mmCIF file with all atom_site columns, C-alpha atoms and ligand atoms in Angstrom:
data_model
loop_
_atom_site.group_PDB
_atom_site.id
_atom_site.type_symbol
_atom_site.label_atom_id
_atom_site.label_alt_id
_atom_site.label_comp_id
_atom_site.label_asym_id
_atom_site.label_entity_id
_atom_site.label_seq_id
_atom_site.pdbx_PDB_ins_code
_atom_site.Cartn_x
_atom_site.Cartn_y
_atom_site.Cartn_z
_atom_site.occupancy
_atom_site.B_iso_or_equiv
_atom_site.pdbx_formal_charge
_atom_site.auth_seq_id
_atom_site.auth_comp_id
_atom_site.auth_asym_id
_atom_site.auth_atom_id
_atom_site.pdbx_PDB_model_num
ATOM   1   C CA . MET A 1 1   ? 42.062 -118.596 -170.567 1.00 0.00 ? 758  MET A CA 1
ATOM   2   C CA . LEU A 1 2   ? 45.105 -119.508 -168.946 1.00 0.00 ? 759  LEU A CA 1
ATOM   3   C CA . LYS A 1 3   ? 47.451 -116.070 -169.143 1.00 0.00 ? 760  LYS A CA 1
ATOM   4   C CA . ARG A 1 4   ? 51.175 -116.693 -170.454 1.00 0.00 ? 761  ARG A CA 1
ATOM   5   C CA . VAL A 1 5   ? 53.321 -115.830 -168.049 1.00 0.00 ? 762  VAL A CA 1
ATOM   6   C CA . VAL A 1 6   ? 57.345 -115.832 -168.032 1.00 0.00 ? 763  VAL A CA 1
ATOM   7   C CA . VAL A 1 7   ? 59.533 -116.274 -165.066 1.00 0.00 ? 764  VAL A CA 1
ATOM   8   C CA . LEU A 1 8   ? 62.803 -114.080 -164.352 1.00 0.00 ? 765  LEU A CA 1
ATOM   9   C CA . ALA A 1 9   ? 65.221 -115.626 -161.654 1.00 0.00 ? 766  ALA A CA 1
ATOM   10  C CA . SER A 1 10  ? 68.431 -115.589 -160.647 1.00 0.00 ? 767  SER A CA 1
ATOM   11  C CA . GLY A 1 11  ? 68.802 -117.810 -158.061 1.00 0.00 ? 768  GLY A CA 1
ATOM   12  C CA . GLY A 1 12  ? 67.426 -121.122 -156.441 1.00 0.00 ? 769  GLY A CA 1
ATOM   13  C CA . GLY A 1 13  ? 63.961 -120.801 -158.273 1.00 0.00 ? 770  GLY A CA 1
ATOM   14  C CA . SER A 1 14  ? 61.782 -122.020 -155.618 1.00 0.00 ? 771  SER A CA 1
ATOM   15  C CA . ASN A 1 15  ? 59.077 -119.327 -156.307 1.00 0.00 ? 772  ASN A CA 1
ATOM   16  C CA . PHE A 1 16  ? 59.449 -120.347 -160.025 1.00 0.00 ? 773  PHE A CA 1
ATOM   17  C CA . GLU A 1 17  ? 58.634 -124.368 -159.229 1.00 0.00 ? 774  GLU A CA 1
ATOM   18  C CA . ASN A 1 18  ? 55.842 -122.845 -156.827 1.00 0.00 ? 775  ASN A CA 1
ATOM   19  C CA . LEU A 1 19  ? 54.208 -120.926 -159.523 1.00 0.00 ? 776  LEU A CA 1
ATOM   20  C CA . VAL A 1 20  ? 54.487 -123.878 -162.133 1.00 0.00 ? 777  VAL A CA 1
ATOM   21  C CA . ASN A 1 21  ? 53.143 -126.480 -159.751 1.00 0.00 ? 778  ASN A CA 1
ATOM   22  C CA . LYS A 1 22  ? 50.130 -123.810 -159.195 1.00 0.00 ? 779  LYS A CA 1
ATOM   23  C CA . ALA A 1 23  ? 49.684 -122.305 -162.686 1.00 0.00 ? 780  ALA A CA 1
ATOM   24  C CA . ASP A 1 24  ? 46.453 -124.359 -163.241 1.00 0.00 ? 781  ASP A CA 1
ATOM   25  C CA . LYS A 1 25  ? 44.889 -123.028 -160.187 1.00 0.00 ? 782  LYS A CA 1
ATOM   26  C CA . THR A 1 26  ? 46.613 -119.297 -160.236 1.00 0.00 ? 783  THR A CA 1
ATOM   27  C CA . GLY A 1 27  ? 44.701 -118.980 -164.577 1.00 0.00 ? 784  GLY A CA 1
ATOM   28  C CA . ILE A 1 28  ? 48.072 -118.913 -165.572 1.00 0.00 ? 785  ILE A CA 1
ATOM   29  C CA . LYS A 1 29  ? 50.820 -121.216 -168.053 1.00 0.00 ? 786  LYS A CA 1
ATOM   30  C CA . VAL A 1 30  ? 54.227 -120.751 -167.381 1.00 0.00 ? 787  VAL A CA 1
ATOM   31  C CA . ALA A 1 31  ? 55.710 -120.624 -171.222 1.00 0.00 ? 788  ALA A CA 1
ATOM   32  C CA . GLY A 1 32  ? 59.096 -120.065 -169.649 1.00 0.00 ? 789  GLY A CA 1
ATOM   33  C CA . LEU A 1 33  ? 61.958 -119.278 -167.529 1.00 0.00 ? 790  LEU A CA 1
ATOM   34  C CA . ILE A 1 34  ? 64.850 -116.778 -168.258 1.00 0.00 ? 791  ILE A CA 1
ATOM   35  C CA . VAL A 1 35  ? 67.891 -116.556 -166.161 1.00 0.00 ? 792  VAL A CA 1
ATOM   36  C CA . ASP A 1 36  ? 70.372 -113.792 -165.894 1.00 0.00 ? 793  ASP A CA 1
ATOM   37  C CA . ARG A 1 37  ? 73.251 -116.050 -165.026 1.00 0.00 ? 794  ARG A CA 1
ATOM   38  C CA . LYS A 1 38  ? 74.225 -119.378 -165.686 1.00 0.00 ? 795  LYS A CA 1
ATOM   39  C CA . GLY A 1 39  ? 74.555 -122.548 -163.376 1.00 0.00 ? 796  GLY A CA 1
ATOM   40  C CA . VAL A 1 40  ? 71.962 -121.311 -161.066 1.00 0.00 ? 797  VAL A CA 1
ATOM   41  C CA . TYR A 1 41  ? 69.161 -124.192 -159.508 1.00 0.00 ? 798  TYR A CA 1
ATOM   42  C CA . ALA A 1 42  ? 66.511 -122.417 -161.362 1.00 0.00 ? 799  ALA A CA 1
ATOM   43  C CA . ILE A 1 43  ? 67.677 -123.840 -164.758 1.00 0.00 ? 800  ILE A CA 1
ATOM   44  C CA . LYS A 1 44  ? 67.987 -127.613 -162.879 1.00 0.00 ? 801  LYS A CA 1
ATOM   45  C CA . ARG A 1 45  ? 63.788 -127.275 -161.473 1.00 0.00 ? 802  ARG A CA 1
ATOM   46  C CA . ALA A 1 46  ? 63.007 -126.117 -165.057 1.00 0.00 ? 803  ALA A CA 1
ATOM   47  C CA . GLU A 1 47  ? 64.912 -129.034 -166.419 1.00 0.00 ? 804  GLU A CA 1
ATOM   48  C CA . LEU A 1 48  ? 62.567 -131.590 -163.403 1.00 0.00 ? 805  LEU A CA 1
ATOM   49  C CA . LEU A 1 49  ? 59.545 -129.652 -164.138 1.00 0.00 ? 806  LEU A CA 1
ATOM   50  C CA . GLY A 1 50  ? 59.641 -129.659 -168.202 1.00 0.00 ? 807  GLY A CA 1
ATOM   51  C CA . ILE A 1 51  ? 59.545 -125.851 -168.746 1.00 0.00 ? 808  ILE A CA 1
ATOM   52  C CA . PRO A 1 52  ? 61.360 -124.355 -171.257 1.00 0.00 ? 809  PRO A CA 1
ATOM   53  C CA . PHE A 1 53  ? 64.363 -121.955 -170.123 1.00 0.00 ? 810  PHE A CA 1
ATOM   54  C CA . LYS A 1 54  ? 66.660 -119.589 -171.742 1.00 0.00 ? 811  LYS A CA 1
ATOM   55  C CA . ILE A 1 55  ? 70.047 -118.447 -170.478 1.00 0.00 ? 812  ILE A CA 1
ATOM   56  C CA . VAL A 1 56  ? 70.226 -114.517 -171.103 1.00 0.00 ? 813  VAL A CA 1
ATOM   57  C CA . SER A 1 57  ? 73.606 -113.857 -169.505 1.00 0.00 ? 814  SER A CA 1
ATOM   58  C CA . LYS A 1 58  ? 74.345 -110.578 -168.683 1.00 0.00 ? 815  LYS A CA 1
ATOM   59  C CA . LYS A 1 59  ? 77.789 -110.554 -169.531 1.00 0.00 ? 816  LYS A CA 1
ATOM   60  C CA . SER A 1 60  ? 77.654 -111.789 -172.879 1.00 0.00 ? 817  SER A CA 1
ATOM   61  C CA . PHE A 1 61  ? 75.805 -108.317 -174.097 1.00 0.00 ? 818  PHE A CA 1
ATOM   62  C CA . ALA A 1 62  ? 78.301 -105.182 -174.287 1.00 0.00 ? 819  ALA A CA 1
ATOM   63  C CA . SER A 1 63  ? 75.186 -103.068 -172.841 1.00 0.00 ? 820  SER A CA 1
ATOM   64  C CA . LYS A 1 64  ? 71.735 -103.161 -170.885 1.00 0.00 ? 821  LYS A CA 1
ATOM   65  C CA . ALA A 1 65  ? 69.931 -102.459 -173.787 1.00 0.00 ? 822  ALA A CA 1
ATOM   66  C CA . GLU A 1 66  ? 71.039 -105.699 -175.964 1.00 0.00 ? 823  GLU A CA 1
ATOM   67  C CA . PHE A 1 67  ? 70.789 -107.973 -172.822 1.00 0.00 ? 824  PHE A CA 1
ATOM   68  C CA . GLU A 1 68  ? 66.861 -106.568 -172.670 1.00 0.00 ? 825  GLU A CA 1
ATOM   69  C CA . GLN A 1 69  ? 66.128 -106.539 -176.152 1.00 0.00 ? 826  GLN A CA 1
ATOM   70  C CA . LYS A 1 70  ? 67.161 -110.614 -176.187 1.00 0.00 ? 827  LYS A CA 1
ATOM   71  C CA . MET A 1 71  ? 64.607 -111.178 -173.321 1.00 0.00 ? 828  MET A CA 1
ATOM   72  C CA . ILE A 1 72  ? 62.411 -108.958 -174.719 1.00 0.00 ? 829  ILE A CA 1
ATOM   73  C CA . ASP A 1 73  ? 62.603 -111.231 -178.378 1.00 0.00 ? 830  ASP A CA 1
ATOM   74  C CA . ILE A 1 74  ? 61.892 -114.077 -176.101 1.00 0.00 ? 831  ILE A CA 1
ATOM   75  C CA . ILE A 1 75  ? 58.982 -112.728 -174.361 1.00 0.00 ? 832  ILE A CA 1
ATOM   76  C CA . GLU A 1 76  ? 57.694 -112.242 -177.042 1.00 0.00 ? 833  GLU A CA 1
ATOM   77  C CA . ASP A 1 77  ? 58.528 -115.186 -178.612 1.00 0.00 ? 834  ASP A CA 1
ATOM   78  C CA . TRP A 1 78  ? 56.715 -116.962 -175.786 1.00 0.00 ? 835  TRP A CA 1
ATOM   79  C CA . ARG A 1 79  ? 53.902 -114.674 -176.265 1.00 0.00 ? 836  ARG A CA 1
ATOM   80  C CA . CYS A 1 80  ? 53.733 -113.920 -172.851 1.00 0.00 ? 837  CYS A CA 1
ATOM   81  C CA . GLU A 1 81  ? 50.871 -111.246 -171.314 1.00 0.00 ? 838  GLU A CA 1
ATOM   82  C CA . TYR A 1 82  ? 52.983 -111.089 -167.874 1.00 0.00 ? 839  TYR A CA 1
ATOM   83  C CA . ILE A 1 83  ? 56.603 -111.023 -166.443 1.00 0.00 ? 840  ILE A CA 1
ATOM   84  C CA . LEU A 1 84  ? 56.878 -112.672 -162.675 1.00 0.00 ? 841  LEU A CA 1
ATOM   85  C CA . LEU A 1 85  ? 60.366 -111.649 -160.963 1.00 0.00 ? 842  LEU A CA 1
ATOM   86  C CA . ALA A 1 86  ? 61.083 -114.501 -158.659 1.00 0.00 ? 843  ALA A CA 1
ATOM   87  C CA . GLY A 1 87  ? 64.656 -113.559 -156.983 1.00 0.00 ? 844  GLY A CA 1
ATOM   88  C CA . PHE A 1 88  ? 65.534 -111.553 -160.299 1.00 0.00 ? 845  PHE A CA 1
ATOM   89  C CA . MET A 1 89  ? 68.958 -110.007 -159.491 1.00 0.00 ? 846  MET A CA 1
ATOM   90  C CA . SER A 1 90  ? 69.103 -107.223 -162.508 1.00 0.00 ? 847  SER A CA 1
ATOM   91  C CA . ILE A 1 91  ? 67.616 -103.851 -162.083 1.00 0.00 ? 848  ILE A CA 1
ATOM   92  C CA . LEU A 1 92  ? 65.297 -103.194 -165.441 1.00 0.00 ? 849  LEU A CA 1
ATOM   93  C CA . SER A 1 93  ? 65.645 -100.129 -167.267 1.00 0.00 ? 850  SER A CA 1
ATOM   94  C CA . PRO A 1 94  ? 62.732 -97.777  -167.706 1.00 0.00 ? 851  PRO A CA 1
ATOM   95  C CA . LYS A 1 95  ? 62.302 -98.369  -171.279 1.00 0.00 ? 852  LYS A CA 1
ATOM   96  C CA . PHE A 1 96  ? 61.434 -101.949 -170.414 1.00 0.00 ? 853  PHE A CA 1
ATOM   97  C CA . ILE A 1 97  ? 58.987 -101.157 -167.575 1.00 0.00 ? 854  ILE A CA 1
ATOM   98  C CA . LYS A 1 98  ? 57.206 -98.470  -169.833 1.00 0.00 ? 855  LYS A CA 1
ATOM   99  C CA . LEU A 1 99  ? 56.616 -101.591 -172.403 1.00 0.00 ? 856  LEU A CA 1
ATOM   100 C CA . TYR A 1 100 ? 55.001 -104.155 -170.155 1.00 0.00 ? 857  TYR A CA 1
ATOM   101 C CA . GLU A 1 101 ? 53.577 -100.947 -168.106 1.00 0.00 ? 858  GLU A CA 1
ATOM   102 C CA . ARG A 1 102 ? 51.664 -102.631 -164.898 1.00 0.00 ? 859  ARG A CA 1
ATOM   103 C CA . ARG A 1 103 ? 52.608 -105.799 -165.993 1.00 0.00 ? 860  ARG A CA 1
ATOM   104 C CA . ILE A 1 104 ? 55.576 -106.786 -164.402 1.00 0.00 ? 861  ILE A CA 1
ATOM   105 C CA . LEU A 1 105 ? 54.946 -108.126 -160.604 1.00 0.00 ? 862  LEU A CA 1
ATOM   106 C CA . ASN A 1 106 ? 58.082 -108.818 -158.142 1.00 0.00 ? 863  ASN A CA 1
ATOM   107 C CA . ILE A 1 107 ? 57.806 -110.540 -154.781 1.00 0.00 ? 864  ILE A CA 1
ATOM   108 C CA . HIS A 1 108 ? 59.620 -108.942 -151.835 1.00 0.00 ? 865  HIS A CA 1
ATOM   109 C CA . PRO A 1 109 ? 60.554 -110.841 -148.756 1.00 0.00 ? 866  PRO A CA 1
ATOM   110 C CA . SER A 1 110 ? 59.589 -108.174 -146.666 1.00 0.00 ? 867  SER A CA 1
ATOM   111 C CA . LEU A 1 111 ? 56.816 -105.839 -145.836 1.00 0.00 ? 868  LEU A CA 1
ATOM   112 C CA . LEU A 1 112 ? 57.436 -102.848 -147.930 1.00 0.00 ? 869  LEU A CA 1
ATOM   113 C CA . PRO A 1 113 ? 58.744 -100.171 -147.477 1.00 0.00 ? 870  PRO A CA 1
ATOM   114 C CA . ALA A 1 114 ? 60.440 -101.707 -144.891 1.00 0.00 ? 871  ALA A CA 1
ATOM   115 C CA . PHE A 1 115 ? 63.533 -103.376 -145.744 1.00 0.00 ? 872  PHE A CA 1
ATOM   116 C CA . LYS A 1 116 ? 64.103 -103.021 -149.327 1.00 0.00 ? 873  LYS A CA 1
ATOM   117 C CA . GLY A 1 117 ? 66.883 -104.403 -151.302 1.00 0.00 ? 874  GLY A CA 1
ATOM   118 C CA . ALA A 1 118 ? 68.585 -107.617 -151.881 1.00 0.00 ? 875  ALA A CA 1
ATOM   119 C CA . HIS A 1 119 ? 69.134 -109.050 -147.981 1.00 0.00 ? 876  HIS A CA 1
ATOM   120 C CA . GLY A 1 120 ? 65.595 -108.219 -147.082 1.00 0.00 ? 877  GLY A CA 1
ATOM   121 C CA . ILE A 1 121 ? 64.626 -111.227 -144.442 1.00 0.00 ? 878  ILE A CA 1
ATOM   122 C CA . ARG A 1 122 ? 68.518 -110.941 -142.828 1.00 0.00 ? 879  ARG A CA 1
ATOM   123 C CA . ASP A 1 123 ? 67.774 -107.061 -142.589 1.00 0.00 ? 880  ASP A CA 1
ATOM   124 C CA . ALA A 1 124 ? 64.769 -107.590 -140.663 1.00 0.00 ? 881  ALA A CA 1
ATOM   125 C CA . PHE A 1 125 ? 65.777 -110.218 -139.053 1.00 0.00 ? 882  PHE A CA 1
ATOM   126 C CA . HIS A 1 126 ? 68.845 -108.653 -137.287 1.00 0.00 ? 883  HIS A CA 1
ATOM   127 C CA . TYR A 1 127 ? 67.060 -105.524 -136.942 1.00 0.00 ? 884  TYR A CA 1
ATOM   128 C CA . GLY A 1 128 ? 64.728 -107.366 -134.694 1.00 0.00 ? 885  GLY A CA 1
ATOM   129 C CA . VAL A 1 129 ? 61.537 -107.430 -135.515 1.00 0.00 ? 886  VAL A CA 1
ATOM   130 C CA . LYS A 1 130 ? 58.558 -108.857 -134.319 1.00 0.00 ? 887  LYS A CA 1
ATOM   131 C CA . ILE A 1 131 ? 56.470 -109.227 -137.782 1.00 0.00 ? 888  ILE A CA 1
ATOM   132 C CA . SER A 1 132 ? 57.689 -109.258 -140.998 1.00 0.00 ? 889  SER A CA 1
ATOM   133 C CA . GLY A 1 133 ? 55.933 -110.803 -143.910 1.00 0.00 ? 890  GLY A CA 1
ATOM   134 C CA . THR A 1 134 ? 55.937 -110.930 -147.838 1.00 0.00 ? 891  THR A CA 1
ATOM   135 C CA . THR A 1 135 ? 54.727 -108.229 -150.204 1.00 0.00 ? 892  THR A CA 1
ATOM   136 C CA . VAL A 1 136 ? 54.098 -108.654 -154.177 1.00 0.00 ? 893  VAL A CA 1
ATOM   137 C CA . HIS A 1 137 ? 54.434 -105.434 -156.278 1.00 0.00 ? 894  HIS A CA 1
ATOM   138 C CA . TYR A 1 138 ? 54.311 -104.103 -159.676 1.00 0.00 ? 895  TYR A CA 1
ATOM   139 C CA . VAL A 1 139 ? 57.358 -102.672 -160.695 1.00 0.00 ? 896  VAL A CA 1
ATOM   140 C CA . ASP A 1 140 ? 58.285 -99.170  -161.122 1.00 0.00 ? 897  ASP A CA 1
ATOM   141 C CA . ASN A 1 141 ? 61.407 -97.629  -162.116 1.00 0.00 ? 898  ASN A CA 1
ATOM   142 C CA . GLY A 1 142 ? 62.607 -97.513  -158.143 1.00 0.00 ? 899  GLY A CA 1
ATOM   143 C CA . VAL A 1 143 ? 64.076 -100.610 -156.435 1.00 0.00 ? 900  VAL A CA 1
ATOM   144 C CA . ASP A 1 144 ? 61.262 -102.016 -154.660 1.00 0.00 ? 901  ASP A CA 1
ATOM   145 C CA . THR A 1 145 ? 58.948 -99.217  -154.716 1.00 0.00 ? 902  THR A CA 1
ATOM   146 C CA . GLY A 1 146 ? 56.279 -100.092 -156.963 1.00 0.00 ? 903  GLY A CA 1
ATOM   147 C CA . GLU A 1 147 ? 52.788 -99.917  -156.254 1.00 0.00 ? 904  GLU A CA 1
ATOM   148 C CA . ILE A 1 148 ? 51.825 -102.921 -153.681 1.00 0.00 ? 905  ILE A CA 1
ATOM   149 C CA . ILE A 1 149 ? 49.288 -105.524 -155.142 1.00 0.00 ? 906  ILE A CA 1
ATOM   150 C CA . MET A 1 150 ? 49.062 -108.022 -151.641 1.00 0.00 ? 907  MET A CA 1
ATOM   151 C CA . GLN A 1 151 ? 50.770 -108.730 -148.773 1.00 0.00 ? 908  GLN A CA 1
ATOM   152 C CA . HIS A 1 152 ? 51.010 -111.589 -145.902 1.00 0.00 ? 909  HIS A CA 1
ATOM   153 C CA . ALA A 1 153 ? 52.330 -110.697 -142.542 1.00 0.00 ? 910  ALA A CA 1
ATOM   154 C CA . VAL A 1 154 ? 54.754 -113.394 -140.912 1.00 0.00 ? 911  VAL A CA 1
ATOM   155 C CA . GLU A 1 155 ? 55.333 -113.249 -136.735 1.00 0.00 ? 912  GLU A CA 1
ATOM   156 C CA . LEU A 1 156 ? 58.819 -113.921 -135.435 1.00 0.00 ? 913  LEU A CA 1
ATOM   157 C CA . SER A 1 157 ? 58.888 -115.869 -132.174 1.00 0.00 ? 914  SER A CA 1
ATOM   158 C CA . ASP A 1 158 ? 61.675 -115.638 -129.814 1.00 0.00 ? 915  ASP A CA 1
ATOM   159 C CA . LYS A 1 159 ? 62.778 -119.114 -131.077 1.00 0.00 ? 916  LYS A CA 1
ATOM   160 C CA . ASP A 1 160 ? 63.397 -118.103 -134.300 1.00 0.00 ? 917  ASP A CA 1
ATOM   161 C CA . THR A 1 161 ? 66.978 -118.384 -135.809 1.00 0.00 ? 918  THR A CA 1
ATOM   162 C CA . LEU A 1 162 ? 67.490 -116.537 -139.351 1.00 0.00 ? 919  LEU A CA 1
ATOM   163 C CA . GLN A 1 163 ? 66.899 -120.273 -140.958 1.00 0.00 ? 920  GLN A CA 1
ATOM   164 C CA . THR A 1 164 ? 64.064 -120.800 -139.149 1.00 0.00 ? 921  THR A CA 1
ATOM   165 C CA . PHE A 1 165 ? 62.282 -117.139 -139.673 1.00 0.00 ? 922  PHE A CA 1
ATOM   166 C CA . GLU A 1 166 ? 63.330 -117.593 -143.937 1.00 0.00 ? 923  GLU A CA 1
ATOM   167 C CA . GLU A 1 167 ? 61.334 -120.748 -144.073 1.00 0.00 ? 924  GLU A CA 1
ATOM   168 C CA . LYS A 1 168 ? 58.572 -119.261 -142.632 1.00 0.00 ? 925  LYS A CA 1
ATOM   169 C CA . ILE A 1 169 ? 59.000 -116.217 -145.693 1.00 0.00 ? 926  ILE A CA 1
ATOM   170 C CA . HIS A 1 170 ? 59.098 -118.422 -147.698 1.00 0.00 ? 927  HIS A CA 1
ATOM   171 C CA . GLN A 1 171 ? 56.199 -120.584 -147.117 1.00 0.00 ? 928  GLN A CA 1
ATOM   172 C CA . ALA A 1 172 ? 54.193 -117.488 -147.109 1.00 0.00 ? 929  ALA A CA 1
ATOM   173 C CA . GLU A 1 173 ? 55.647 -116.336 -150.374 1.00 0.00 ? 930  GLU A CA 1
ATOM   174 C CA . TYR A 1 174 ? 54.072 -119.764 -151.891 1.00 0.00 ? 931  TYR A CA 1
ATOM   175 C CA . SER A 1 175 ? 50.828 -118.770 -150.973 1.00 0.00 ? 932  SER A CA 1
ATOM   176 C CA . LEU A 1 176 ? 51.172 -115.068 -151.401 1.00 0.00 ? 933  LEU A CA 1
ATOM   177 C CA . TYR A 1 177 ? 52.510 -114.841 -155.085 1.00 0.00 ? 934  TYR A CA 1
ATOM   178 C CA . PRO A 1 178 ? 49.847 -116.975 -157.005 1.00 0.00 ? 935  PRO A CA 1
ATOM   179 C CA . GLU A 1 179 ? 47.082 -115.018 -154.968 1.00 0.00 ? 936  GLU A CA 1
ATOM   180 C CA . ALA A 1 180 ? 48.565 -111.681 -155.800 1.00 0.00 ? 937  ALA A CA 1
ATOM   181 C CA . ILE A 1 181 ? 48.866 -113.354 -159.547 1.00 0.00 ? 938  ILE A CA 1
ATOM   182 C CA . GLN A 1 182 ? 45.280 -114.021 -159.561 1.00 0.00 ? 939  GLN A CA 1
ATOM   183 C CA . LYS A 1 183 ? 44.045 -110.550 -158.075 1.00 0.00 ? 940  LYS A CA 1
ATOM   184 C CA . VAL A 1 184 ? 45.932 -108.926 -160.986 1.00 0.00 ? 941  VAL A CA 1
ATOM   185 C CA . ILE A 1 185 ? 44.591 -110.587 -163.829 1.00 0.00 ? 942  ILE A CA 1
ATOM   186 C CA . ASN A 1 186 ? 40.804 -110.573 -162.375 1.00 0.00 ? 943  ASN A CA 1
ATOM   187 C CA . ILE A 1 187 ? 41.840 -106.551 -162.102 1.00 0.00 ? 944  ILE A CA 1
ATOM   188 C CA . SER A 1 188 ? 42.709 -106.831 -165.986 1.00 0.00 ? 945  SER A CA 1
ATOM   189 C CA . GLU A 1 189 ? 39.715 -108.526 -166.737 1.00 0.00 ? 946  GLU A CA 1
ATOM   190 C CA . GLU A 1 190 ? 37.091 -106.158 -164.977 1.00 0.00 ? 947  GLU A CA 1
ATOM   191 C CA . GLN A 1 191 ? 38.905 -103.128 -166.818 1.00 0.00 ? 948  GLN A CA 1
HETATM 192 C C1 . LIG B 2 .   ? 62.429 -114.856 -152.433 1.00 0.00 ? 2372 LIG B C1 1
HETATM 193 O O1 . LIG B 2 .   ? 62.708 -115.040 -151.297 1.00 0.00 ? 2372 LIG B O1 1
HETATM 194 C C2 . LIG B 2 .   ? 62.035 -113.495 -153.506 1.00 0.00 ? 2372 LIG B C2 1
HETATM 195 O O2 . LIG B 2 .   ? 61.100 -112.795 -152.051 1.00 0.00 ? 2372 LIG B O2 1
HETATM 196 C C3 . LIG B 2 .   ? 63.442 -112.874 -153.461 1.00 0.00 ? 2372 LIG B C3 1
HETATM 197 O O3 . LIG B 2 .   ? 64.393 -113.480 -153.838 1.00 0.00 ? 2372 LIG B O3 1
HETATM 198 C C4 . LIG B 2 .   ? 64.071 -114.610 -153.002 1.00 0.00 ? 2372 LIG B C4 1
HETATM 199 C C5 . LIG B 2 .   ? 63.898 -115.867 -154.463 1.00 0.00 ? 2372 LIG B C5 1
HETATM 200 O O4 . LIG B 2 .   ? 63.927 -117.117 -153.860 1.00 0.00 ? 2372 LIG B O4 1
HETATM 201 N N1 . LIG B 2 .   ? 62.868 -111.787 -154.232 1.00 0.00 ? 2372 LIG B N1 1
HETATM 202 P P1 . LIG B 2 .   ? 63.380 -118.633 -155.279 1.00 0.00 ? 2372 LIG B P1 1
HETATM 203 O O5 . LIG B 2 .   ? 65.174 -118.272 -155.678 1.00 0.00 ? 2372 LIG B O5 1
HETATM 204 O O6 . LIG B 2 .   ? 62.696 -118.165 -155.491 1.00 0.00 ? 2372 LIG B O6 1
HETATM 205 O O7 . LIG B 2 .   ? 63.710 -119.576 -154.093 1.00 0.00 ? 2372 LIG B O7 1
#
């Protein structure tokens, strides 16, 4: 049985699109996309892919609790078992995380615990690392601190520019995220 998942994004949505394209092989059904802001390209991708989407704009809620409750209502309505963060820029509350314990995954564009935060690719590049990569982890109450599920290393050559490095990281993400999701599903089925 395919596991129903929701993807949460705030930007371009290339990981979202990749997950949709590899859904069957991964063992998931992407029931929908939630974005926390208007006008992002991920919405366009959902339209083109024919995937349901909801814009839950943080700004239109009086509190974080109401914003999160709206997302919970949608996630329950779509009957999703897993929540896949893919460039989602809102920090989730401990209450939300507890509700979906070990069922929220995130992809981060560095080899954690190095280069946490919103600019993992740029920070690693400017630091001058020779190896970086991407990490899929469970989401806990910290930022990019949850238990690591899988990592994929990416080497930098002297010829790499920020742009070519970024492209290498994204390609690594496209193979790692589906693989890590499969691993999590297998673990949950063995239990
Ligand atoms: C990815 O690099 C991901 O690791 C990070 O945000 C980026 C999202 O890219 N968390 P996209 O919106 O999936 O294209």
